[in-house]
């Protein structure tokens, strides 16, 4: 059996983290939480199928990380999804300009989590 695909989550909210963990389990994905920008870059070298960013997690510098990941040959193919409050129009635009593949309101992201994970698990 192939190894489960990996997903990195750059997320600080514990309540949301458990939601992600639950959805990942159901999708057969290996989910790993990362809080340090340096660690995100290191772990991205192992080609996770997806990296999730809480765009409001300022300590992790999500916009800078997205730009870096998309700027490197080895990591630019990784899918990046960011979520934020639906009223943060400017931040959404900045994330898209940085190279984030999909930027969603937190509520929509939450609702679509099973489909998103299913799409990145390579199953089904």
mmCIF file with all atom_site columns, C-alpha atoms in Angstrom:
data_model
loop_
_atom_site.group_PDB
_atom_site.id
_atom_site.type_symbol
_atom_site.label_atom_id
_atom_site.label_alt_id
_atom_site.label_comp_id
_atom_site.label_asym_id
_atom_site.label_entity_id
_atom_site.label_seq_id
_atom_site.pdbx_PDB_ins_code
_atom_site.Cartn_x
_atom_site.Cartn_y
_atom_site.Cartn_z
_atom_site.occupancy
_atom_site.B_iso_or_equiv
_atom_site.pdbx_formal_charge
_atom_site.auth_seq_id
_atom_site.auth_comp_id
_atom_site.auth_asym_id
_atom_site.auth_atom_id
_atom_site.pdbx_PDB_model_num
ATOM 1   C CA . UNK A 1 1   ? 0.000   0.000  0.000  1.00 0.00 ? 1   UNK A CA 1
ATOM 2   C CA . UNK A 1 2   ? 1.397   3.442  -0.868 1.00 0.00 ? 2   UNK A CA 1
ATOM 3   C CA . UNK A 1 3   ? 2.263   5.845  1.902  1.00 0.00 ? 3   UNK A CA 1
ATOM 4   C CA . UNK A 1 4   ? -0.462  8.379  2.653  1.00 0.00 ? 4   UNK A CA 1
ATOM 5   C CA . UNK A 1 5   ? 0.029   11.734 0.981  1.00 0.00 ? 5   UNK A CA 1
ATOM 6   C CA . UNK A 1 6   ? 1.223   14.453 3.296  1.00 0.00 ? 6   UNK A CA 1
ATOM 7   C CA . UNK A 1 7   ? -0.395  17.762 4.096  1.00 0.00 ? 7   UNK A CA 1
ATOM 8   C CA . UNK A 1 8   ? 1.278   20.560 6.022  1.00 0.00 ? 8   UNK A CA 1
ATOM 9   C CA . UNK A 1 9   ? -0.863  22.960 8.017  1.00 0.00 ? 9   UNK A CA 1
ATOM 10  C CA . UNK A 1 10  ? 0.523   26.333 9.036  1.00 0.00 ? 10  UNK A CA 1
ATOM 11  C CA . UNK A 1 11  ? -2.238  27.015 11.526 1.00 0.00 ? 11  UNK A CA 1
ATOM 12  C CA . UNK A 1 12  ? -2.302  28.415 15.061 1.00 0.00 ? 12  UNK A CA 1
ATOM 13  C CA . UNK A 1 13  ? -5.959  27.918 16.034 1.00 0.00 ? 13  UNK A CA 1
ATOM 14  C CA . UNK A 1 14  ? -6.268  24.747 18.132 1.00 0.00 ? 14  UNK A CA 1
ATOM 15  C CA . UNK A 1 15  ? -9.994  24.331 17.596 1.00 0.00 ? 15  UNK A CA 1
ATOM 16  C CA . UNK A 1 16  ? -9.504  24.518 13.852 1.00 0.00 ? 16  UNK A CA 1
ATOM 17  C CA . UNK A 1 17  ? -6.524  22.177 14.093 1.00 0.00 ? 17  UNK A CA 1
ATOM 18  C CA . UNK A 1 18  ? -8.690  19.407 15.473 1.00 0.00 ? 18  UNK A CA 1
ATOM 19  C CA . UNK A 1 19  ? -11.147 19.912 12.633 1.00 0.00 ? 19  UNK A CA 1
ATOM 20  C CA . UNK A 1 20  ? -8.287  19.536 10.130 1.00 0.00 ? 20  UNK A CA 1
ATOM 21  C CA . UNK A 1 21  ? -6.940  16.457 11.914 1.00 0.00 ? 21  UNK A CA 1
ATOM 22  C CA . UNK A 1 22  ? -10.358 14.815 11.813 1.00 0.00 ? 22  UNK A CA 1
ATOM 23  C CA . UNK A 1 23  ? -10.891 15.521 8.109  1.00 0.00 ? 23  UNK A CA 1
ATOM 24  C CA . UNK A 1 24  ? -7.369  14.356 7.241  1.00 0.00 ? 24  UNK A CA 1
ATOM 25  C CA . UNK A 1 25  ? -7.923  11.060 9.050  1.00 0.00 ? 25  UNK A CA 1
ATOM 26  C CA . UNK A 1 26  ? -11.118 10.439 7.124  1.00 0.00 ? 26  UNK A CA 1
ATOM 27  C CA . UNK A 1 27  ? -9.317  11.176 3.848  1.00 0.00 ? 27  UNK A CA 1
ATOM 28  C CA . UNK A 1 28  ? -6.354  8.975  4.669  1.00 0.00 ? 28  UNK A CA 1
ATOM 29  C CA . UNK A 1 29  ? -3.911  11.893 4.623  1.00 0.00 ? 29  UNK A CA 1
ATOM 30  C CA . UNK A 1 30  ? -0.924  12.350 6.912  1.00 0.00 ? 30  UNK A CA 1
ATOM 31  C CA . UNK A 1 31  ? -1.339  15.822 8.412  1.00 0.00 ? 31  UNK A CA 1
ATOM 32  C CA . UNK A 1 32  ? 1.452   17.698 10.088 1.00 0.00 ? 32  UNK A CA 1
ATOM 33  C CA . UNK A 1 33  ? 1.232   21.050 11.842 1.00 0.00 ? 33  UNK A CA 1
ATOM 34  C CA . UNK A 1 34  ? 4.112   23.468 11.357 1.00 0.00 ? 34  UNK A CA 1
ATOM 35  C CA . UNK A 1 35  ? 4.500   26.828 13.049 1.00 0.00 ? 35  UNK A CA 1
ATOM 36  C CA . UNK A 1 36  ? 7.988   28.010 12.107 1.00 0.00 ? 36  UNK A CA 1
ATOM 37  C CA . UNK A 1 37  ? 8.672   29.500 8.637  1.00 0.00 ? 37  UNK A CA 1
ATOM 38  C CA . UNK A 1 38  ? 12.047  27.737 8.462  1.00 0.00 ? 38  UNK A CA 1
ATOM 39  C CA . UNK A 1 39  ? 10.436  24.387 9.272  1.00 0.00 ? 39  UNK A CA 1
ATOM 40  C CA . UNK A 1 40  ? 7.782   24.924 6.596  1.00 0.00 ? 40  UNK A CA 1
ATOM 41  C CA . UNK A 1 41  ? 10.495  25.433 3.976  1.00 0.00 ? 41  UNK A CA 1
ATOM 42  C CA . UNK A 1 42  ? 12.375  22.330 5.162  1.00 0.00 ? 42  UNK A CA 1
ATOM 43  C CA . UNK A 1 43  ? 9.304   20.102 5.169  1.00 0.00 ? 43  UNK A CA 1
ATOM 44  C CA . UNK A 1 44  ? 8.178   21.433 1.792  1.00 0.00 ? 44  UNK A CA 1
ATOM 45  C CA . UNK A 1 45  ? 11.289  19.797 0.294  1.00 0.00 ? 45  UNK A CA 1
ATOM 46  C CA . UNK A 1 46  ? 9.557   16.439 0.916  1.00 0.00 ? 46  UNK A CA 1
ATOM 47  C CA . UNK A 1 47  ? 6.785   17.444 -1.492 1.00 0.00 ? 47  UNK A CA 1
ATOM 48  C CA . UNK A 1 48  ? 3.571   17.419 0.535  1.00 0.00 ? 48  UNK A CA 1
ATOM 49  C CA . UNK A 1 49  ? 0.535   17.314 -1.737 1.00 0.00 ? 49  UNK A CA 1
ATOM 50  C CA . UNK A 1 50  ? -0.889  20.408 -0.039 1.00 0.00 ? 50  UNK A CA 1
ATOM 51  C CA . UNK A 1 51  ? 0.081   23.180 2.351  1.00 0.00 ? 51  UNK A CA 1
ATOM 52  C CA . UNK A 1 52  ? -2.695  24.967 4.227  1.00 0.00 ? 52  UNK A CA 1
ATOM 53  C CA . UNK A 1 53  ? -2.105  28.483 5.511  1.00 0.00 ? 53  UNK A CA 1
ATOM 54  C CA . UNK A 1 54  ? -4.053  30.406 8.096  1.00 0.00 ? 54  UNK A CA 1
ATOM 55  C CA . UNK A 1 55  ? -3.390  33.774 6.471  1.00 0.00 ? 55  UNK A CA 1
ATOM 56  C CA . UNK A 1 56  ? -3.944  35.486 9.833  1.00 0.00 ? 56  UNK A CA 1
ATOM 57  C CA . UNK A 1 57  ? -1.179  33.495 11.527 1.00 0.00 ? 57  UNK A CA 1
ATOM 58  C CA . UNK A 1 58  ? 1.241   36.423 11.381 1.00 0.00 ? 58  UNK A CA 1
ATOM 59  C CA . UNK A 1 59  ? 4.047   34.765 13.348 1.00 0.00 ? 59  UNK A CA 1
ATOM 60  C CA . UNK A 1 60  ? 4.433   32.271 10.491 1.00 0.00 ? 60  UNK A CA 1
ATOM 61  C CA . UNK A 1 61  ? 4.637   35.054 7.867  1.00 0.00 ? 61  UNK A CA 1
ATOM 62  C CA . UNK A 1 62  ? 2.296   33.245 5.436  1.00 0.00 ? 62  UNK A CA 1
ATOM 63  C CA . UNK A 1 63  ? 2.615   35.727 2.547  1.00 0.00 ? 63  UNK A CA 1
ATOM 64  C CA . UNK A 1 64  ? 6.404   35.619 2.670  1.00 0.00 ? 64  UNK A CA 1
ATOM 65  C CA . UNK A 1 65  ? 6.316   31.809 2.804  1.00 0.00 ? 65  UNK A CA 1
ATOM 66  C CA . UNK A 1 66  ? 3.912   31.542 -0.128 1.00 0.00 ? 66  UNK A CA 1
ATOM 67  C CA . UNK A 1 67  ? 6.173   33.787 -2.212 1.00 0.00 ? 67  UNK A CA 1
ATOM 68  C CA . UNK A 1 68  ? 9.223   31.704 -1.256 1.00 0.00 ? 68  UNK A CA 1
ATOM 69  C CA . UNK A 1 69  ? 7.527   28.367 -1.974 1.00 0.00 ? 69  UNK A CA 1
ATOM 70  C CA . UNK A 1 70  ? 6.297   29.502 -5.383 1.00 0.00 ? 70  UNK A CA 1
ATOM 71  C CA . UNK A 1 71  ? 9.684   30.997 -6.197 1.00 0.00 ? 71  UNK A CA 1
ATOM 72  C CA . UNK A 1 72  ? 11.634  27.782 -5.741 1.00 0.00 ? 72  UNK A CA 1
ATOM 73  C CA . UNK A 1 73  ? 11.808  25.170 -8.480 1.00 0.00 ? 73  UNK A CA 1
ATOM 74  C CA . UNK A 1 74  ? 11.498  22.235 -6.028 1.00 0.00 ? 74  UNK A CA 1
ATOM 75  C CA . UNK A 1 75  ? 8.429   23.567 -4.216 1.00 0.00 ? 75  UNK A CA 1
ATOM 76  C CA . UNK A 1 76  ? 6.502   25.643 -6.754 1.00 0.00 ? 76  UNK A CA 1
ATOM 77  C CA . UNK A 1 77  ? 4.310   22.682 -7.769 1.00 0.00 ? 77  UNK A CA 1
ATOM 78  C CA . UNK A 1 78  ? 2.876   22.169 -4.285 1.00 0.00 ? 78  UNK A CA 1
ATOM 79  C CA . UNK A 1 79  ? -0.762  23.230 -3.914 1.00 0.00 ? 79  UNK A CA 1
ATOM 80  C CA . UNK A 1 80  ? -1.176  26.096 -1.478 1.00 0.00 ? 80  UNK A CA 1
ATOM 81  C CA . UNK A 1 81  ? -4.513  26.950 0.094  1.00 0.00 ? 81  UNK A CA 1
ATOM 82  C CA . UNK A 1 82  ? -4.974  29.898 2.388  1.00 0.00 ? 82  UNK A CA 1
ATOM 83  C CA . UNK A 1 83  ? -7.985  30.831 4.448  1.00 0.00 ? 83  UNK A CA 1
ATOM 84  C CA . UNK A 1 84  ? -8.969  34.064 6.148  1.00 0.00 ? 84  UNK A CA 1
ATOM 85  C CA . UNK A 1 85  ? -11.955 36.004 7.365  1.00 0.00 ? 85  UNK A CA 1
ATOM 86  C CA . UNK A 1 86  ? -14.359 36.724 4.496  1.00 0.00 ? 86  UNK A CA 1
ATOM 87  C CA . UNK A 1 87  ? -14.025 40.468 5.040  1.00 0.00 ? 87  UNK A CA 1
ATOM 88  C CA . UNK A 1 88  ? -10.259 40.537 4.440  1.00 0.00 ? 88  UNK A CA 1
ATOM 89  C CA . UNK A 1 89  ? -10.413 41.439 0.765  1.00 0.00 ? 89  UNK A CA 1
ATOM 90  C CA . UNK A 1 90  ? -7.006  43.089 0.700  1.00 0.00 ? 90  UNK A CA 1
ATOM 91  C CA . UNK A 1 91  ? -5.259  40.154 2.374  1.00 0.00 ? 91  UNK A CA 1
ATOM 92  C CA . UNK A 1 92  ? -6.956  37.787 -0.061 1.00 0.00 ? 92  UNK A CA 1
ATOM 93  C CA . UNK A 1 93  ? -5.562  39.765 -2.971 1.00 0.00 ? 93  UNK A CA 1
ATOM 94  C CA . UNK A 1 94  ? -2.076  39.862 -1.438 1.00 0.00 ? 94  UNK A CA 1
ATOM 95  C CA . UNK A 1 95  ? -2.139  36.078 -0.928 1.00 0.00 ? 95  UNK A CA 1
ATOM 96  C CA . UNK A 1 96  ? -3.186  35.519 -4.538 1.00 0.00 ? 96  UNK A CA 1
ATOM 97  C CA . UNK A 1 97  ? -0.469  37.854 -5.768 1.00 0.00 ? 97  UNK A CA 1
ATOM 98  C CA . UNK A 1 98  ? 2.059   35.964 -3.617 1.00 0.00 ? 98  UNK A CA 1
ATOM 99  C CA . UNK A 1 99  ? 1.066   32.802 -5.472 1.00 0.00 ? 99  UNK A CA 1
ATOM 100 C CA . UNK A 1 100 ? -1.454  31.102 -3.194 1.00 0.00 ? 100 UNK A CA 1
ATOM 101 C CA . UNK A 1 101 ? -3.389  28.688 -5.436 1.00 0.00 ? 101 UNK A CA 1
ATOM 102 C CA . UNK A 1 102 ? -6.670  29.080 -3.623 1.00 0.00 ? 102 UNK A CA 1
ATOM 103 C CA . UNK A 1 103 ? -7.770  31.638 -1.048 1.00 0.00 ? 103 UNK A CA 1
ATOM 104 C CA . UNK A 1 104 ? -11.032 30.984 0.750  1.00 0.00 ? 104 UNK A CA 1
ATOM 105 C CA . UNK A 1 105 ? -13.076 32.424 3.554  1.00 0.00 ? 105 UNK A CA 1
ATOM 106 C CA . UNK A 1 106 ? -12.572 30.314 6.660  1.00 0.00 ? 106 UNK A CA 1
ATOM 107 C CA . UNK A 1 107 ? -16.230 29.227 6.667  1.00 0.00 ? 107 UNK A CA 1
ATOM 108 C CA . UNK A 1 108 ? -16.112 28.063 3.035  1.00 0.00 ? 108 UNK A CA 1
ATOM 109 C CA . UNK A 1 109 ? -12.797 26.321 3.629  1.00 0.00 ? 109 UNK A CA 1
ATOM 110 C CA . UNK A 1 110 ? -14.255 24.573 6.638  1.00 0.00 ? 110 UNK A CA 1
ATOM 111 C CA . UNK A 1 111 ? -17.314 23.449 4.678  1.00 0.00 ? 111 UNK A CA 1
ATOM 112 C CA . UNK A 1 112 ? -15.286 22.198 1.724  1.00 0.00 ? 112 UNK A CA 1
ATOM 113 C CA . UNK A 1 113 ? -12.573 20.514 3.772  1.00 0.00 ? 113 UNK A CA 1
ATOM 114 C CA . UNK A 1 114 ? -13.662 16.932 2.995  1.00 0.00 ? 114 UNK A CA 1
ATOM 115 C CA . UNK A 1 115 ? -13.658 17.625 -0.769 1.00 0.00 ? 115 UNK A CA 1
ATOM 116 C CA . UNK A 1 116 ? -10.363 19.522 -0.613 1.00 0.00 ? 116 UNK A CA 1
ATOM 117 C CA . UNK A 1 117 ? -8.663  16.717 1.269  1.00 0.00 ? 117 UNK A CA 1
ATOM 118 C CA . UNK A 1 118 ? -10.183 14.083 -0.948 1.00 0.00 ? 118 UNK A CA 1
ATOM 119 C CA . UNK A 1 119 ? -8.847  15.865 -4.024 1.00 0.00 ? 119 UNK A CA 1
ATOM 120 C CA . UNK A 1 120 ? -5.324  15.946 -2.542 1.00 0.00 ? 120 UNK A CA 1
ATOM 121 C CA . UNK A 1 121 ? -5.319  12.411 -1.179 1.00 0.00 ? 121 UNK A CA 1
ATOM 122 C CA . UNK A 1 122 ? -5.187  10.929 -4.664 1.00 0.00 ? 122 UNK A CA 1
ATOM 123 C CA . UNK A 1 123 ? -7.894  8.462  -3.613 1.00 0.00 ? 123 UNK A CA 1
ATOM 124 C CA . UNK A 1 124 ? -11.197 8.130  -5.397 1.00 0.00 ? 124 UNK A CA 1
#
